[in-house]
GROMACS .gro file of C-alpha atoms in nm:
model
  201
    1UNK     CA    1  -0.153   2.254  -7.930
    2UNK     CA    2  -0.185   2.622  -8.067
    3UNK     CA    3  -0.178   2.917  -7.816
    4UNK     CA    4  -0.328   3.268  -7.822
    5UNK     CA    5  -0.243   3.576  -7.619
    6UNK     CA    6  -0.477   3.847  -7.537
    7UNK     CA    7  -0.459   4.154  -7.310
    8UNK     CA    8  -0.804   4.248  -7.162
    9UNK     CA    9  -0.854   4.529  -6.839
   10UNK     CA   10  -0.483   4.395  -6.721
   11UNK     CA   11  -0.627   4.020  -6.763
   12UNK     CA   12  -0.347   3.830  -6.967
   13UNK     CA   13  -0.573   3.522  -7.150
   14UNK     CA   14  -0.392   3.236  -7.303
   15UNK     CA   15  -0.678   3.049  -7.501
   16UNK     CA   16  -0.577   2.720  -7.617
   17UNK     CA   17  -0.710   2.521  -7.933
   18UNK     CA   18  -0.669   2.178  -8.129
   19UNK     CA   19  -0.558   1.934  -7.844
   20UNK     CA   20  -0.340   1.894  -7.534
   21UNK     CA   21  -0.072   1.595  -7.482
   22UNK     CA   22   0.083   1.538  -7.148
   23UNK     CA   23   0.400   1.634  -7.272
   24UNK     CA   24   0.319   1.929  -7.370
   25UNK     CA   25   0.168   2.050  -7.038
   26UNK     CA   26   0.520   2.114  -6.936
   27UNK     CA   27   0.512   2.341  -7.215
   28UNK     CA   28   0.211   2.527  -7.093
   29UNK     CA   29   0.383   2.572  -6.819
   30UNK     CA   30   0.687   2.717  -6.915
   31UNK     CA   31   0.493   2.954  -7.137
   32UNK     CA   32   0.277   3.091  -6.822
   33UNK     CA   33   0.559   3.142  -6.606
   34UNK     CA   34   0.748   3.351  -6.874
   35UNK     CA   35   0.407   3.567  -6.814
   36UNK     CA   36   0.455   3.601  -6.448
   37UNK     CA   37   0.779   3.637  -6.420
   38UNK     CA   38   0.726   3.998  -6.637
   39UNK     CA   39   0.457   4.041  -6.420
   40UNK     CA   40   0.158   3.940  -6.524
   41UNK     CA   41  -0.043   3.810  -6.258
   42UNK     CA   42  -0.373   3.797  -6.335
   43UNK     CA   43  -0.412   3.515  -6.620
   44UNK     CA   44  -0.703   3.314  -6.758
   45UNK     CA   45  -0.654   2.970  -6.950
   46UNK     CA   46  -0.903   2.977  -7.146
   47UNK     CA   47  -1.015   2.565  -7.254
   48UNK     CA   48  -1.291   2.659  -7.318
   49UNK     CA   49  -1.280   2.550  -7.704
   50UNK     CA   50  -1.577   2.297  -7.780
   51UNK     CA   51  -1.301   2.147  -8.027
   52UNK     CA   52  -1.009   2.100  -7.760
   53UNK     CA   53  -0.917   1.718  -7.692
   54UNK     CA   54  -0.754   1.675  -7.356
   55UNK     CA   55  -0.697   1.330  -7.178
   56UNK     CA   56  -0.930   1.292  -6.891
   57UNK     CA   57  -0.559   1.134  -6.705
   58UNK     CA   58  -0.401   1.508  -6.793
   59UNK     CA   59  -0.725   1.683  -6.644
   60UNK     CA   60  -0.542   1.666  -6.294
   61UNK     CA   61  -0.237   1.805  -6.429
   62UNK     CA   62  -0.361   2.123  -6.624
   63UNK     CA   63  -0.627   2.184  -6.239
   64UNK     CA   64  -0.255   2.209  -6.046
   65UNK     CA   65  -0.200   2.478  -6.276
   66UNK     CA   66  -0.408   2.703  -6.063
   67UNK     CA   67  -0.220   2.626  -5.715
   68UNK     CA   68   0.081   2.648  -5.900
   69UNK     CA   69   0.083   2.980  -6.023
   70UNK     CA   70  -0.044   3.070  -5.680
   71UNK     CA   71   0.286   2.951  -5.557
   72UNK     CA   72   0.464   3.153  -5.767
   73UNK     CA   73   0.245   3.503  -5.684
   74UNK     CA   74  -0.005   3.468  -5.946
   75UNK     CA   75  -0.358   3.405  -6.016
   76UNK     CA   76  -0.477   3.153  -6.247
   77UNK     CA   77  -0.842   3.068  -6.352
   78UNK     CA   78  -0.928   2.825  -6.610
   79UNK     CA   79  -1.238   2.863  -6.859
   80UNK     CA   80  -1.323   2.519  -6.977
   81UNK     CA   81  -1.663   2.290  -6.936
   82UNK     CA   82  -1.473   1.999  -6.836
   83UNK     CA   83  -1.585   1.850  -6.498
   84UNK     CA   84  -1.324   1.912  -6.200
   85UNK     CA   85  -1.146   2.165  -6.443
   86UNK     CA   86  -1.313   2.480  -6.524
   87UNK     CA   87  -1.357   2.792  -6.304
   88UNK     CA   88  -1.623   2.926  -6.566
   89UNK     CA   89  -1.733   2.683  -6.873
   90UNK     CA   90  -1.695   2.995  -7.101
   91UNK     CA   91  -1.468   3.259  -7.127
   92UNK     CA   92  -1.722   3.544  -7.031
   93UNK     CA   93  -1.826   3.379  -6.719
   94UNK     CA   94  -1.501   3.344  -6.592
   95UNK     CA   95  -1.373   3.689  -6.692
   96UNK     CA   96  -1.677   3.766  -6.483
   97UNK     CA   97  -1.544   3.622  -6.218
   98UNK     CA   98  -1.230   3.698  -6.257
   99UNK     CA   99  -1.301   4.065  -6.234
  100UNK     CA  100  -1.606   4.071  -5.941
  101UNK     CA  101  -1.523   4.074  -5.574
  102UNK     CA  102  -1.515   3.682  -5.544
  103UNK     CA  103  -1.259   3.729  -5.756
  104UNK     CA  104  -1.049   3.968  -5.590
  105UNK     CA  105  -1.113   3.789  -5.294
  106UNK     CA  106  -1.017   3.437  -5.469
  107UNK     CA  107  -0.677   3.659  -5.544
  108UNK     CA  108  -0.627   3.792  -5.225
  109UNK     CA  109  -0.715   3.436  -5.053
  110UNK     CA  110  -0.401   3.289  -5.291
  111UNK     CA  111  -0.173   3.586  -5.260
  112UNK     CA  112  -0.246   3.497  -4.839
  113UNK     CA  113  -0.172   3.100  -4.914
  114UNK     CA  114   0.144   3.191  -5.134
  115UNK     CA  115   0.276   3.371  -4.811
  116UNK     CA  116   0.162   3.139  -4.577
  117UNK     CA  117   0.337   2.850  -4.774
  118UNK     CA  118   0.616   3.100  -4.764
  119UNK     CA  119   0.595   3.128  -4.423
  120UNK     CA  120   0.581   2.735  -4.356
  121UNK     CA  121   0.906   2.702  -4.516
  122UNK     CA  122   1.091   2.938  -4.323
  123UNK     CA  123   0.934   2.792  -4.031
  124UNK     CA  124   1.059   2.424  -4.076
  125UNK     CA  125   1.420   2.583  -4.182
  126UNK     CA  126   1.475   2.778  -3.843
  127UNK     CA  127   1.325   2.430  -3.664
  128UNK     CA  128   1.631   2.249  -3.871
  129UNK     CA  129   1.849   2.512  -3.760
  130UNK     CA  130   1.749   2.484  -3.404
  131UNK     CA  131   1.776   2.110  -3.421
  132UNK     CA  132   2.138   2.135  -3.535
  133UNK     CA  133   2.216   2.413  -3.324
  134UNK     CA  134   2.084   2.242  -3.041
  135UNK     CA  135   2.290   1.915  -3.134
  136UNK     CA  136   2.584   2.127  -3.143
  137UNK     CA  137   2.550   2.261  -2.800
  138UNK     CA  138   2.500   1.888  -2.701
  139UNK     CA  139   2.805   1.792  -2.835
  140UNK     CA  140   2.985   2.117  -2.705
  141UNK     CA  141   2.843   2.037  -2.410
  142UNK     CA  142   3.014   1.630  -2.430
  143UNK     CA  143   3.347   1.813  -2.470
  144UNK     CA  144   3.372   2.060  -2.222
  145UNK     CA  145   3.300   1.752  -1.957
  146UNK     CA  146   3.555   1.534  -2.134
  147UNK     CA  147   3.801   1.834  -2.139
  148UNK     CA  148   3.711   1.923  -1.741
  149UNK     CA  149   3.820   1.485  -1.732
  150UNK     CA  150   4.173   1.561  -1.883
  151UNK     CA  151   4.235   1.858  -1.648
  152UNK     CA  152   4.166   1.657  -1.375
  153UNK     CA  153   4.367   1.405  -1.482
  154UNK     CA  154   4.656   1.620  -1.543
  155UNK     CA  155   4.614   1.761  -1.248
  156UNK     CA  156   4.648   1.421  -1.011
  157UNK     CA  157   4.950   1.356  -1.248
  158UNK     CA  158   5.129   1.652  -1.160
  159UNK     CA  159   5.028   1.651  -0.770
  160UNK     CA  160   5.136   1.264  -0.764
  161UNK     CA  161   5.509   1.349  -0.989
  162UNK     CA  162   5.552   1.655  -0.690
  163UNK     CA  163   5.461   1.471  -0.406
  164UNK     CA  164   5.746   1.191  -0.547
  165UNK     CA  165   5.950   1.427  -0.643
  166UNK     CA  166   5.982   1.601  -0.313
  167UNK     CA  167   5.985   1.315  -0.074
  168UNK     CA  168   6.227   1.078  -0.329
  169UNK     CA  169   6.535   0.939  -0.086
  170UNK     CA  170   6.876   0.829  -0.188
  171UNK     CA  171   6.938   0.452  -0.309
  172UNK     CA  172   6.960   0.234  -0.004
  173UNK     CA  173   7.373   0.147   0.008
  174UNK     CA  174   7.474  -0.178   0.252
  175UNK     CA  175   7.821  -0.200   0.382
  176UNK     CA  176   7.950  -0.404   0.123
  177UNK     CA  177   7.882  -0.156  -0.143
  178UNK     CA  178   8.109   0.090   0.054
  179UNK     CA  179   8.365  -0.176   0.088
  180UNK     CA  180   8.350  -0.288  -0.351
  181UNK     CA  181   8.333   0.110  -0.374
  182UNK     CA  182   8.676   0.211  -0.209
  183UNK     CA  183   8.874  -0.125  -0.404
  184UNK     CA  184   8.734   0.005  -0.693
  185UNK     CA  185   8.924   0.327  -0.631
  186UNK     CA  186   9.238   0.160  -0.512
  187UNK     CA  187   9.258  -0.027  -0.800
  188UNK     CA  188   9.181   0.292  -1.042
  189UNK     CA  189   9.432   0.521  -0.858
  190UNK     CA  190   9.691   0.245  -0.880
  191UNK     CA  191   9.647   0.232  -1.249
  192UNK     CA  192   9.636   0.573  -1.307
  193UNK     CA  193   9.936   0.632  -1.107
  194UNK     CA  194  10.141   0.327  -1.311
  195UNK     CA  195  10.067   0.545  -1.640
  196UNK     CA  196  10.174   0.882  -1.523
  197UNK     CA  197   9.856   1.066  -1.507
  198UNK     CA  198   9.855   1.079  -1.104
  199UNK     CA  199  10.183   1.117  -0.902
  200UNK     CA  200  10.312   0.833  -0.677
  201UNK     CA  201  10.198   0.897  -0.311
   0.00000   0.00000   0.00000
């Protein structure tokens, strides 16, 4: 594949001779997006060589060219005879075309798809965003009911621990636990008085 450049009335034209492998579409590629991104926007691919061998499988390939560099803010028409390819089969007739109103309007029509697409995207990214947002108040939502539960929990809890506390009643005692109660002191007074600690009454 052997490229030329040409500047014509603002119209960058990349004419391409000798043959084109699929590989080396990528290459094409890469070349025409160095053009736009230092701003050349108008661009012809001129295939137009009688001589240029191209795979009918890679004829697909080098057409998405065109919606491609719309994409990317650019317009792209292709001189070349080949059948589902070429804007123009010659170079004049699509520099003609290029350059009437058709044209402009063919720019302005991608320029207005470019935005659109543009447009799309940001569309489906604030849907996302409201999708997750809206999941997030969902699940916001699922805690502020399970926190009310605890509360309310918490609150029984403390009503039922105040209502024991306040009407709790001393241990039940039976007569005989006064009687075991009183020998129990005897008997420690006694021994307490035996070693001195209380005085003999």
């Amino acid at each position: 594949m052997k490229l030329k450049l040409e500047v014509q009335n603002a119209i960058v034209i990349l004419a391409v001779s000798e043959s084109i492998a699929a590989q080396q579409i990528a290459v094409l590629k890469a070349g025409l997006n160095k053009l736009i991104q230092s701003g050349k926007k108008t661009i012809l691919l001129d295939l137009s060589d009688p001589n240029l061998a191209v795979a009918p499988a890679d004829v697909n390939a080098l057409a998405e060219l065109r919606e491609w560099a719309v994409d990317n803010g650019a317009q792209l028409m292709i001189a070349s005879a080949m059948t589902g390819l070429g804007d123009g089969p010659t170079r004049e007739e699509t520099l003609k075309l290029l350059t009437s109103p058709l044209g402009r309007l063919l720019l302005l029509e991608g320029r207005l798809r470019a935005q659109l697409k543009g447009l799309t995207q940001r569309k489906l990214e604030l849907e996302q965003k409201l999708t997750s947002v809206s999941a997030e108040a969902n699940s916001i939502l699922t805690l502020r009911k399970e926190n009310g539960e605890l509360k309310k929990r918490i609150r029984d809890l403390e009503k039922q621990l105040r209502f024991r506390v306040e009407h709790r009643t001393r241990p039940f005692e039976t007569p005989g636990m006064d009687a075991k109660r009183e020998a129990a002191t005897r008997v420690l007074i006694s021994v307490l008085e035996q070693e001195g600690i209380l005085p003999v009454t």
